[in-house]
XYZ file of C-alpha atoms in Angstrom:
743
model
C 8.663 16.496 -18.536
C 7.566 17.849 -15.322
C 5.907 14.070 -14.584
C 9.220 12.599 -15.206
C 10.993 14.727 -12.946
C 8.086 14.092 -10.134
C 8.517 10.385 -10.823
C 12.251 10.456 -10.311
C 11.857 12.637 -7.262
C 9.335 10.311 -5.932
C 11.637 7.201 -6.658
C 13.282 4.973 -4.319
C 16.809 5.678 -5.706
C 16.284 9.339 -5.154
C 15.069 8.571 -1.644
C 18.191 6.541 -0.802
C 20.507 9.289 -2.509
C 18.891 12.034 -0.386
C 19.414 9.697 2.818
C 23.081 9.531 2.034
C 23.418 13.042 0.853
C 21.988 14.197 3.986
C 24.061 11.884 6.098
C 27.142 12.689 4.379
C 26.753 16.797 3.885
C 25.505 17.522 7.294
C 28.540 16.600 9.283
C 30.737 18.348 6.836
C 28.989 21.613 7.117
C 28.658 21.352 11.074
C 32.296 20.683 11.680
C 33.359 23.003 8.763
C 31.624 25.799 10.881
C 33.815 24.743 13.944
C 36.896 24.679 11.540
C 37.150 20.961 12.072
C 36.504 20.014 8.383
C 38.585 16.640 8.579
C 36.178 15.146 11.488
C 33.075 16.057 9.625
C 34.720 14.468 6.388
C 35.668 11.436 7.982
C 32.174 10.949 9.717
C 30.868 11.551 5.994
C 33.132 8.729 4.636
C 31.650 6.468 7.291
C 28.099 7.163 6.066
C 29.220 6.712 2.561
C 30.669 3.072 3.502
C 27.258 2.189 5.364
C 24.857 3.403 2.623
C 25.145 0.285 0.162
C 24.182 -2.182 2.843
C 20.907 -0.190 3.425
C 18.494 -2.607 1.361
C 15.013 -3.012 1.509
C 13.595 -4.877 4.574
C 11.837 -4.778 7.797
C 13.022 -2.212 10.228
C 14.787 -5.003 12.586
C 16.492 -6.376 9.845
C 17.427 -2.733 8.612
C 18.654 -1.818 11.781
C 20.924 -4.930 12.506
C 22.353 -4.814 8.821
C 23.360 -1.202 9.459
C 24.942 -1.735 12.615
C 26.861 -4.458 11.865
C 28.189 -2.765 8.676
C 29.159 0.352 10.817
C 31.156 -2.048 12.900
C 32.825 -3.754 10.064
C 33.731 -0.681 8.026
C 35.318 0.741 11.502
C 37.284 -2.594 12.061
C 38.389 -3.205 8.484
C 40.033 0.388 8.633
C 41.648 -0.002 12.105
C 43.044 -3.399 11.048
C 44.744 -1.812 7.947
C 46.358 1.060 9.928
C 47.388 -1.058 12.705
C 49.319 -3.680 10.292
C 50.634 -1.290 7.543
C 53.905 -0.176 9.450
C 55.149 -3.961 9.531
C 55.023 -5.363 6.019
C 55.721 -9.130 7.178
C 52.462 -8.909 8.936
C 50.422 -6.466 6.562
C 50.606 -8.321 3.438
C 49.028 -11.732 4.975
C 46.729 -9.768 7.119
C 45.440 -7.671 3.770
C 45.018 -11.003 1.649
C 43.152 -12.778 4.372
C 40.973 -9.706 5.059
C 40.050 -9.281 1.584
C 39.339 -12.952 1.070
C 37.095 -13.213 4.174
C 35.124 -10.293 3.461
C 34.557 -11.347 -0.244
C 33.366 -14.779 1.119
C 30.637 -13.507 2.923
C 28.672 -13.131 -0.319
C 27.625 -16.891 0.161
C 24.898 -15.242 2.945
C 22.720 -13.705 0.353
C 21.873 -10.312 -0.833
C 22.509 -8.109 2.302
C 25.525 -10.030 3.062
C 26.967 -8.991 -0.602
C 26.268 -5.478 0.138
C 28.010 -5.493 3.533
C 31.113 -7.001 1.812
C 30.870 -4.338 -0.595
C 30.793 -1.551 1.817
C 33.711 -3.181 3.956
C 35.998 -3.525 0.726
C 35.079 0.339 0.108
C 36.225 0.994 3.539
C 39.422 -0.986 2.972
C 40.438 0.533 -0.370
C 39.876 4.299 1.040
C 42.110 3.265 4.123
C 44.980 3.625 2.015
C 44.018 7.121 1.321
C 44.238 8.040 5.080
C 47.055 6.032 6.797
C 47.070 6.868 10.556
C 49.146 5.705 13.501
C 48.679 5.782 17.401
C 46.058 7.283 18.857
C 44.642 9.023 15.552
C 44.043 5.488 13.729
C 41.737 4.677 16.930
C 40.077 7.988 16.542
C 39.564 7.771 12.876
C 38.091 4.411 13.000
C 35.798 5.676 15.869
C 34.884 8.690 13.497
C 33.950 6.130 10.689
C 31.692 4.241 13.257
C 30.133 7.430 14.207
C 29.412 8.209 10.602
C 27.763 4.823 10.090
C 25.702 5.134 13.054
C 24.591 8.659 11.986
C 23.678 6.992 8.339
C 21.581 4.607 10.514
C 19.813 7.327 12.386
C 19.012 8.968 9.332
C 17.680 5.768 7.533
C 15.307 5.238 10.597
C 13.878 8.538 10.272
C 13.328 8.132 6.546
C 11.471 5.041 7.409
C 9.358 6.443 9.963
C 8.387 9.362 8.104
C 7.086 7.023 5.052
C 7.117 3.715 6.319
C 5.367 2.084 3.537
C 6.854 4.157 0.715
C 9.157 1.557 -0.482
C 7.046 -1.228 -0.797
C 4.300 0.931 -2.446
C 6.838 2.124 -5.169
C 7.719 -1.457 -5.483
C 4.547 -2.630 -5.917
C 3.848 0.281 -8.509
C 6.997 -0.913 -10.451
C 5.823 -4.457 -10.471
C 2.301 -3.462 -11.653
C 3.986 -1.364 -14.462
C 6.054 -4.072 -15.696
C 2.988 -6.521 -15.577
C 1.324 -4.043 -17.519
C 4.182 -4.124 -20.125
C 4.047 -7.989 -20.337
C 0.069 -7.912 -20.875
C 0.851 -5.027 -23.510
C 3.252 -7.351 -25.333
C 0.454 -10.192 -25.370
C -1.640 -7.538 -27.160
C 1.172 -7.151 -29.892
C 1.364 -10.497 -30.818
C -2.228 -10.229 -32.385
C -0.898 -7.986 -35.149
C -1.018 -10.037 -38.189
C 2.729 -9.437 -39.091
C 4.212 -9.040 -35.723
C 7.840 -10.154 -34.757
C 6.833 -12.877 -32.363
C 10.311 -13.870 -31.866
C 11.250 -10.272 -30.435
C 8.012 -9.808 -28.504
C 8.659 -13.180 -26.841
C 12.087 -12.213 -26.092
C 11.016 -9.189 -24.458
C 8.350 -10.971 -22.358
C 11.202 -13.429 -21.195
C 13.193 -10.338 -19.889
C 10.201 -8.811 -18.151
C 9.695 -12.303 -16.454
C 13.174 -12.144 -15.151
C 12.670 -8.468 -13.712
C 9.210 -9.622 -12.371
C 10.743 -12.444 -10.542
C 13.346 -10.246 -8.722
C 10.664 -7.715 -7.835
C 8.200 -10.433 -6.517
C 10.833 -11.775 -4.229
C 11.620 -8.346 -2.912
C 8.098 -7.751 -2.267
C 7.088 -10.906 -1.037
C 10.056 -10.936 1.846
C 9.033 -7.429 2.874
C 5.307 -8.127 3.048
C 5.586 -11.343 4.719
C 8.261 -10.449 7.392
C 6.358 -7.148 8.152
C 3.079 -9.071 8.749
C 4.949 -11.926 10.729
C 6.576 -9.358 12.864
C 3.646 -6.660 13.309
C 0.548 -8.646 12.602
C -2.133 -8.096 9.902
C -2.818 -4.198 9.233
C -5.122 -2.821 6.684
C -2.167 -1.506 4.762
C -0.350 -5.121 4.866
C -3.540 -6.745 3.778
C -4.137 -4.375 1.037
C -0.471 -4.693 -0.115
C -0.922 -8.750 0.367
C -3.787 -8.638 -1.903
C -2.208 -6.732 -4.406
C 0.822 -8.943 -4.502
C -1.128 -11.990 -4.541
C -3.456 -10.772 -7.580
C -0.241 -9.631 -9.701
C 1.253 -13.248 -8.983
C -1.759 -14.776 -10.360
C -2.059 -12.277 -13.313
C 1.390 -13.183 -14.531
C 0.760 -16.978 -13.745
C -2.558 -16.718 -15.860
C -0.688 -14.702 -18.756
C 2.129 -17.384 -18.667
C -0.145 -20.466 -18.665
C -2.147 -19.074 -21.502
C -0.778 -19.165 -24.828
C -2.655 -19.068 -28.330
C -1.693 -20.311 -31.837
C -1.772 -16.865 -33.296
C -0.953 -17.781 -36.945
C -3.893 -20.398 -36.664
C -6.125 -17.798 -35.281
C -5.387 -15.420 -38.106
C -5.974 -18.016 -40.654
C -9.505 -19.006 -39.063
C -10.661 -15.449 -38.983
C -9.488 -14.156 -42.158
C -13.237 -13.655 -43.407
C -14.131 -12.015 -39.790
C -10.939 -9.653 -38.763
C -13.363 -7.772 -36.322
C -13.067 -10.703 -33.996
C -9.386 -10.704 -33.596
C -9.400 -6.739 -33.681
C -11.690 -6.513 -30.891
C -10.191 -9.012 -28.894
C -6.529 -6.872 -29.214
C -8.494 -3.903 -28.069
C -9.491 -5.767 -24.955
C -6.036 -7.041 -24.329
C -4.699 -3.541 -24.609
C -7.310 -2.176 -21.906
C -6.407 -4.833 -19.606
C -2.782 -3.464 -19.860
C -3.841 0.198 -19.659
C -5.833 -0.642 -16.325
C -2.692 -1.670 -14.785
C -0.660 0.987 -16.211
C -2.971 3.673 -14.809
C -3.120 2.153 -11.463
C 0.790 1.870 -11.503
C 0.648 5.703 -12.102
C -1.656 6.496 -9.476
C 0.483 4.777 -6.900
C 3.716 6.335 -8.006
C 2.374 9.809 -7.864
C 0.321 9.044 -4.565
C -2.947 9.985 -5.940
C -6.601 8.401 -5.531
C -6.946 5.654 -8.128
C -9.842 6.286 -10.695
C -10.633 3.425 -13.353
C -10.914 4.948 -16.799
C -11.554 1.514 -18.677
C -14.895 -0.575 -17.856
C -13.390 -4.036 -18.209
C -16.857 -5.497 -17.703
C -18.144 -3.344 -20.641
C -15.246 -4.649 -22.790
C -15.690 -8.403 -21.915
C -19.428 -7.702 -23.085
C -18.556 -6.453 -26.284
C -16.358 -9.235 -27.135
C -18.984 -11.722 -25.980
C -21.068 -9.594 -28.646
C -18.576 -10.051 -31.158
C -18.708 -13.888 -30.756
C -22.492 -13.812 -30.976
C -22.350 -11.778 -34.254
C -19.805 -14.160 -35.547
C -22.057 -17.033 -34.904
C -25.118 -15.338 -36.534
C -23.211 -13.984 -39.465
C -21.319 -17.092 -40.399
C -24.048 -19.264 -39.251
C -21.855 -21.579 -37.266
C -22.853 -23.731 -34.241
C -21.405 -23.269 -30.640
C -19.338 -26.426 -31.062
C -17.235 -25.261 -34.185
C -13.487 -25.112 -33.468
C -13.671 -21.376 -34.423
C -16.269 -20.707 -31.658
C -14.495 -22.711 -29.125
C -11.275 -20.712 -29.666
C -13.074 -17.514 -29.245
C -14.676 -18.989 -26.180
C -11.314 -19.934 -24.604
C -10.035 -16.315 -25.523
C -13.114 -14.798 -23.592
C -12.620 -16.973 -20.565
C -8.859 -15.987 -20.350
C -9.729 -12.285 -20.580
C -12.555 -12.814 -18.197
C -10.031 -14.179 -15.490
C -7.687 -11.472 -15.966
C -10.259 -8.763 -15.750
C -11.611 -10.555 -12.468
C -8.196 -10.308 -10.955
C -7.280 -6.620 -12.167
C -10.695 -5.501 -10.724
C -9.653 -7.045 -7.474
C -6.473 -5.300 -7.832
C -8.076 -2.039 -8.431
C -10.439 -2.743 -5.359
C -7.522 -2.801 -3.257
C -6.656 0.685 -3.948
C -10.179 2.064 -3.720
C -11.951 0.400 -0.639
C -10.854 -0.783 2.796
C -9.588 -4.368 2.582
C -10.278 -6.721 5.343
C -8.898 -10.324 5.958
C -12.003 -12.102 4.452
C -11.014 -10.413 1.160
C -7.950 -12.562 1.014
C -10.106 -15.776 1.236
C -7.707 -17.757 2.877
C -4.816 -17.120 0.364
C -2.388 -15.727 3.025
C -2.623 -19.109 4.866
C 0.697 -20.337 6.017
C 2.182 -17.396 4.191
C 5.508 -17.196 6.203
C 6.637 -20.340 4.506
C 7.014 -18.404 1.355
C 10.069 -16.705 2.651
C 13.521 -17.942 3.697
C 14.397 -17.366 7.696
C 17.360 -15.054 8.060
C 20.107 -17.790 9.220
C 23.623 -17.266 8.845
C 25.511 -20.750 9.819
C 29.036 -21.131 9.978
C 28.814 -24.370 7.841
C 27.507 -22.419 4.723
C 30.733 -20.363 4.782
C 33.115 -23.578 5.197
C 31.179 -25.620 2.392
C 31.934 -23.187 -0.177
C 35.615 -23.481 0.405
C 35.857 -25.132 -2.888
C 36.891 -24.289 -6.430
C 33.328 -25.687 -7.474
C 31.853 -22.668 -5.558
C 31.585 -19.425 -7.839
C 32.040 -17.174 -4.779
C 34.982 -18.794 -3.695
C 36.577 -18.366 -7.225
C 35.440 -14.743 -7.157
C 37.070 -14.043 -3.679
C 40.426 -15.383 -4.900
C 40.098 -13.535 -8.004
C 39.008 -10.101 -6.153
C 42.016 -10.850 -3.759
C 44.750 -11.258 -6.227
C 43.569 -8.375 -8.433
C 43.280 -5.810 -5.354
C 46.982 -7.074 -4.350
C 48.267 -6.503 -7.921
C 46.660 -3.200 -8.000
C 48.234 -1.986 -4.658
C 51.698 -3.514 -5.902
C 51.493 -1.582 -9.116
C 50.320 1.522 -7.649
C 53.557 1.416 -5.505
C 56.000 0.453 -8.440
C 54.649 2.901 -10.803
C 54.670 6.810 -10.261
C 50.960 6.845 -9.425
C 49.734 9.505 -6.917
C 46.506 7.728 -5.731
C 46.963 3.936 -5.200
C 43.664 3.906 -3.332
C 41.985 4.892 -6.607
C 43.007 1.862 -8.305
C 41.817 -0.485 -5.482
C 38.394 1.486 -5.321
C 38.230 1.222 -9.130
C 38.587 -2.727 -8.704
C 36.041 -2.705 -5.859
C 33.445 -1.157 -7.659
C 33.743 -2.878 -11.170
C 34.632 -6.327 -10.371
C 31.718 -8.420 -10.164
C 31.468 -12.447 -10.280
C 30.139 -12.419 -13.950
C 32.446 -11.505 -16.956
C 29.532 -9.725 -18.748
C 28.550 -7.305 -15.722
C 32.224 -6.626 -15.103
C 32.703 -5.670 -18.760
C 29.988 -3.538 -18.993
C 30.661 -1.565 -15.847
C 34.267 -1.081 -16.739
C 33.302 0.836 -20.033
C 30.496 2.901 -18.196
C 33.048 3.601 -15.452
C 35.637 5.070 -17.888
C 33.147 6.847 -19.806
C 31.667 8.402 -16.466
C 35.315 9.331 -15.450
C 36.119 11.094 -18.822
C 33.074 12.961 -19.114
C 32.523 13.864 -15.623
C 36.193 14.859 -15.629
C 35.657 17.086 -18.647
C 32.426 18.679 -17.117
C 34.024 19.328 -13.743
C 37.120 21.101 -15.117
C 34.510 23.210 -17.236
C 32.962 24.249 -14.164
C 36.040 25.094 -12.100
C 37.376 27.090 -15.040
C 34.252 29.239 -14.945
C 32.944 29.125 -11.638
C 35.435 30.306 -8.730
C 32.988 30.794 -5.741
C 33.581 27.913 -3.320
C 29.973 28.257 -1.930
C 28.817 27.576 -5.598
C 31.033 25.047 -6.520
C 29.926 23.190 -2.865
C 26.267 23.364 -4.056
C 26.945 22.014 -7.454
C 29.090 19.125 -5.783
C 26.118 18.241 -3.493
C 23.798 18.200 -6.483
C 26.119 16.088 -8.218
C 26.452 13.789 -5.366
C 22.486 13.462 -4.997
C 22.120 12.825 -8.854
C 25.164 10.347 -9.078
C 23.811 8.100 -6.073
C 20.328 8.610 -7.776
C 21.316 7.176 -11.170
C 24.000 4.840 -9.847
C 21.598 1.783 -9.289
C 19.603 2.278 -12.614
C 22.199 3.802 -14.915
C 25.828 3.207 -13.897
C 27.136 5.309 -16.905
C 25.218 8.729 -15.651
C 25.734 7.897 -11.940
C 29.665 7.284 -12.577
C 29.827 10.789 -14.518
C 27.932 12.703 -11.578
C 30.090 11.232 -8.943
C 33.201 11.907 -10.816
C 32.171 15.505 -11.057
C 31.441 15.797 -7.360
C 34.953 14.198 -6.437
C 36.618 16.618 -8.813
C 34.938 19.488 -7.450
C 35.614 18.733 -3.790
C 39.173 18.220 -4.703
C 38.934 21.873 -6.557
C 37.684 23.233 -3.254
C 40.488 21.559 -0.919
C 43.286 21.766 -3.327
C 42.438 24.375 -6.090
C 46.314 24.409 -7.529
C 46.125 20.324 -7.736
C 45.082 20.391 -11.655
C 46.725 17.142 -12.279
C 44.043 15.194 -10.290
C 41.916 14.423 -13.391
C 45.033 13.021 -15.140
C 45.641 10.550 -12.096
C 42.011 9.702 -11.686
C 41.831 8.634 -15.220
C 44.997 6.695 -15.201
C 44.254 4.783 -12.057
C 40.780 4.250 -13.401
C 42.227 2.657 -16.589
C 44.891 0.559 -14.534
C 42.085 -0.657 -12.166
C 39.798 -1.439 -15.087
C 42.173 -3.141 -16.923
C 43.252 -5.298 -14.185
C 39.692 -6.368 -13.744
C 39.121 -7.392 -17.225
C 42.094 -9.555 -17.255
C 41.474 -11.163 -13.978
C 37.822 -11.881 -15.010
C 39.123 -13.485 -18.003
C 42.139 -15.446 -16.807
C 41.742 -16.055 -13.015
C 39.271 -18.853 -12.505
C 36.665 -17.097 -14.557
C 33.052 -17.939 -13.989
C 31.730 -18.235 -17.402
C 28.127 -18.842 -17.439
C 28.401 -22.131 -19.210
C 30.116 -23.648 -16.136
C 26.816 -22.793 -14.038
C 24.158 -23.481 -16.644
C 23.850 -27.008 -15.883
C 22.993 -26.418 -12.444
C 20.362 -23.810 -13.328
C 18.839 -26.223 -15.962
C 18.958 -29.008 -13.591
C 17.043 -26.752 -10.906
C 14.369 -25.324 -13.482
C 13.644 -29.154 -14.392
C 13.546 -29.922 -10.761
C 11.019 -27.214 -9.831
C 8.857 -28.048 -13.146
C 8.797 -31.675 -12.023
C 7.713 -30.838 -8.336
C 5.093 -28.164 -9.706
C 3.759 -31.009 -11.946
C 3.269 -33.377 -8.935
C 1.402 -30.859 -6.933
C -0.971 -30.347 -9.760
C -1.574 -34.130 -10.359
C -2.365 -34.317 -6.464
C -4.720 -31.668 -6.780
C -6.511 -32.926 -9.802
C -6.797 -36.628 -8.057
C -7.731 -35.171 -4.592
C -9.865 -32.217 -5.696
C -10.479 -29.531 -2.649
C -8.888 -26.572 -1.707
C -5.442 -25.562 -3.049
C -2.743 -26.686 -0.356
C 0.082 -24.703 0.508
C 2.810 -27.032 -0.992
C 1.251 -26.313 -4.462
C 1.626 -22.729 -4.135
C 5.219 -23.179 -2.766
C 6.019 -25.534 -5.589
C 4.429 -22.895 -8.203
C 6.476 -20.220 -6.659
C 9.744 -22.174 -7.002
C 9.239 -23.179 -10.562
C 8.558 -19.411 -11.550
C 11.848 -18.390 -9.544
C 13.804 -21.119 -10.973
C 12.797 -20.598 -14.622
C 13.709 -16.867 -14.082
C 17.069 -17.699 -12.870
C 17.720 -20.079 -15.781
C 16.669 -17.197 -18.344
C 18.819 -14.756 -16.373
C 21.814 -17.039 -16.554
C 21.173 -17.651 -20.106
C 21.039 -13.706 -20.881
C 24.222 -13.279 -18.876
C 25.876 -15.923 -21.097
C 24.988 -13.788 -24.118
C 26.930 -10.907 -22.733
C 30.291 -13.005 -22.736
C 32.759 -13.566 -25.284
C 31.521 -15.747 -28.444
C 34.120 -18.096 -27.581
C 32.702 -18.740 -24.272
C 29.043 -19.412 -25.438
C 29.336 -23.173 -25.466
C 26.772 -25.083 -26.790
C 24.861 -21.969 -26.974
C 21.659 -23.548 -29.418
C 21.184 -26.436 -26.865
C 21.101 -23.799 -23.660
C 18.821 -21.805 -25.576
C 16.449 -24.667 -26.563
C 16.618 -26.057 -22.833
C 15.442 -22.258 -21.656
C 12.512 -22.309 -24.246
C 11.432 -25.989 -23.461
C 11.504 -25.610 -19.545
C 9.490 -21.966 -20.025
C 7.049 -23.901 -22.444
C 6.924 -26.665 -19.764
C 6.239 -24.310 -16.877
C 3.665 -22.549 -19.213
C 1.823 -25.962 -20.170
C 1.957 -27.056 -16.175
C 0.543 -23.949 -14.986
C -2.287 -23.958 -17.654
C -3.221 -27.188 -16.275
C -2.834 -26.094 -12.870
C -5.114 -22.803 -13.484
C -7.625 -24.812 -15.184
C -8.078 -27.113 -12.255
C -8.163 -24.369 -9.771
C -10.842 -22.445 -11.618
C -13.183 -25.242 -12.928
C -15.027 -28.230 -11.174
C -13.273 -30.980 -12.848
C -14.339 -34.741 -13.381
C -12.360 -37.760 -11.467
C -8.969 -38.100 -12.869
C -8.590 -41.158 -14.822
C -5.978 -43.870 -14.774
C -4.839 -42.793 -18.032
C -4.262 -39.441 -16.903
C -2.099 -40.477 -13.887
C 0.110 -42.757 -16.367
C 0.616 -39.929 -18.778
C 1.943 -37.666 -15.936
C 3.801 -40.351 -14.442
C 5.775 -40.603 -17.595
C 6.202 -37.013 -17.983
C 7.716 -36.988 -14.518
C 9.945 -40.088 -15.031
C 11.214 -38.030 -18.213
C 12.089 -35.141 -16.411
C 13.892 -37.002 -13.687
C 15.821 -39.071 -16.430
C 16.789 -35.434 -17.716
C 18.048 -34.678 -14.009
C 19.965 -38.046 -13.866
C 21.749 -36.827 -17.262
C 22.622 -33.531 -15.730
C 24.139 -35.184 -12.610
C 25.619 -38.107 -14.349
C 26.534 -38.038 -18.113
C 26.720 -41.987 -18.240
C 23.132 -42.852 -16.861
C 21.734 -46.211 -17.122
C 20.233 -46.594 -20.718
C 17.423 -48.658 -19.065
C 16.086 -46.141 -16.520
C 13.604 -44.871 -19.054
C 10.903 -47.277 -19.797
C 9.122 -47.978 -22.994
C 6.775 -45.742 -24.750
C 4.271 -48.354 -25.656
C 2.058 -48.031 -22.527
C 2.042 -44.362 -22.797
C 0.908 -44.332 -26.314
C -1.765 -46.737 -25.042
C -2.894 -44.240 -22.458
C -3.054 -41.170 -24.926
C -5.094 -43.281 -27.264
C -7.210 -44.028 -24.245
C -7.838 -40.324 -23.479
C -8.608 -39.461 -26.982
C -11.358 -42.223 -26.856
C -12.780 -40.698 -23.872
C -13.014 -37.718 -25.655
C -14.721 -39.150 -28.625
C -17.128 -41.342 -26.593
C -18.385 -37.846 -25.055
C -18.594 -36.356 -28.432
C -21.213 -39.305 -29.185
C -23.259 -38.214 -25.926
C -23.798 -34.731 -27.058
C -27.744 -35.531 -27.051
C -27.548 -36.734 -23.441
C -26.627 -33.572 -21.934
C -27.404 -29.737 -22.353
C -25.309 -27.674 -24.600
C -23.875 -25.486 -21.563
C -22.857 -29.013 -19.657
C -21.460 -30.340 -22.784
C -19.236 -27.454 -23.573
C -17.695 -27.697 -20.049
C -16.890 -31.269 -20.367
C -15.503 -30.831 -24.036
C -13.362 -27.986 -22.713
C -11.873 -30.251 -19.876
C -11.344 -33.076 -21.969
C -9.758 -31.025 -24.818
C -7.527 -28.837 -22.405
C -6.325 -31.846 -20.272
C -5.477 -34.287 -23.224
C -3.910 -31.285 -25.427
C -1.555 -30.340 -22.303
C -0.780 -34.043 -21.674
C 0.311 -34.420 -25.128
C 2.178 -31.399 -25.105
C 3.787 -32.165 -21.395
C 4.708 -35.488 -23.256
C 6.200 -33.797 -26.128
C 8.215 -31.367 -24.090
C 9.531 -33.890 -21.530
C 10.979 -36.146 -24.371
C 12.655 -32.923 -26.188
C 13.978 -32.038 -22.818
C 15.789 -35.500 -22.490
C 17.023 -35.374 -26.310
C 18.401 -31.882 -25.693
C 19.952 -32.718 -22.423
C 21.839 -35.425 -24.055
C 22.995 -33.148 -26.781
C 24.115 -30.535 -24.241
C 26.160 -33.157 -22.192
C 27.511 -34.623 -25.325
C 25.989 -38.135 -24.970
C 24.481 -38.034 -28.569
C 25.382 -35.768 -31.649
C 23.240 -33.804 -33.611
C 22.788 -36.311 -36.212
C 21.411 -38.813 -33.940
C 18.456 -36.566 -33.034
């Protein structure tokens, strides 16, 4: 229990919540002391509104983002107050303001949070309408609040400048450990492999997001400040984690076949599962030590674990009197080689946290590293290009504009006390996707009801204003801490905070909870209806684009692997960029499919085909990465013409699938005959048979190396060919070119 509390307190979410709590509470306490509560409260609101845009980044981007947000929230409030007395001007300005602020989502994550902050400021502007000099003064105080929060954020950054990336790294290591643990679970005889694979895909989506966050912070920091010992350590850790995940994805085993082969010798698989679990445990312990800020001490000797499994292979050969070229022994050796590579990368990762890292330890893997992040660039053309119903951001901007306008009008027509709370509910709940909006709606209502009951229970028992204030501050801190990870609990604590503040400011206003619940229900209902009926962004509309991007990324990755196999030498930057993009796009496709599952059944169009294409593309990535990993880690022979013909055919199949997704009526002659392909596959198999006959001409070790290359390359090429052909067939089915009976 104590360790969980320590972990919570040391988390990034708690640190962020502490920042906004300090920035909001300090001015209220200070100005209340001088009997100017309203001034302090307005400054606190400015801090509240600025807080959402404080996303992880280097210091320069952080400051620029917070300053821009502070100016926007003050400007939005001033425009609303300025135009409000003139209805003929107010409504056009309101519509234009909401729409334009929502449209800046096209510029990425930071812009999304700036947009959210601006909409928060707009919604709360209706709670404090001013005129004359007061509206300028009020907007100025909001700006001061934003600047004060910026100052607090900078102070926190300098107190622990590396803490965020350390915690992100710890989380990345923890999730990677869970992924490897699931690979160990697959070795259970009667394991639910479908459920385990589903969990692995979920972790891949989360890891992709973490990788992007860490990559941007590390590389921008290195670009701006140069290479430091801390940066080198983090960079080596990050590269190792990416390689561990790539190696895990690229190496798959036929567990059913292995269990059948080793029924008479279960010790082999049991020992391997123990080794697989120890790989995961090593990462888990490292993650915990980083989280707790303690020196890392390894508790698993992975070298000994590998030696034990190697001894198991020797015992197997001895007891069953089999030779090194038997299929069973080759399977065990393949498993051992995978574990050796993973252990090597994990030991490198452990070393980063136990000794000083110099530039030589990176071995050139940081070459051209600045190419791995997108530059911060906000062209007007991006904004203009999205003025189309084909843009999900454009449709979302129209949707939220109309919904807020309806909410405002309903609040004016019906006898509701706080119209701004309807607008605030819409701003907080409504997201681009139906599933997310739907989930947040129920969590918001739950949090409002439970928080209201708890808050009124506190007010009925506690009457000391200082104690109520203390509970309110703690509730605010907990609310902002839980909000990113558990919106239901976060909404509960924030509701408690709001009602307790009302209890202090207006002790006799007992019906505040009734209005708050009613306003929340009205706002939430409008969100659900709007997301369902107003140009909804159903995921099946976006999936063809995600599928196309995934296939293109896989194609580009395979092209780079083919070039590397033909030219040999060092791994070029283009290869690593293609690999990175392939992992990102497959992650995006899997995330899109998961969002589709959250939507109504009636909107899950062609779900079986979408699922199959998601799995096929993931399998294609796994097979491609397997080929790439082998080429990087082994001295390979010269690429044959047959190899290039087969690879070209796979690429041709993928390009045809892309054509189908772009044009459902492609030229039927664009895909060549498989006659030459079949001939080349036969040729590859003949090469392997020829090497079998030459077994006596080379020593056993050299023979095993050549056989391993021949077997792996041929098997992967056959598998890639089958996958690419299945992708064509399933894509045609998805786009309605063929019917199920034709396949």
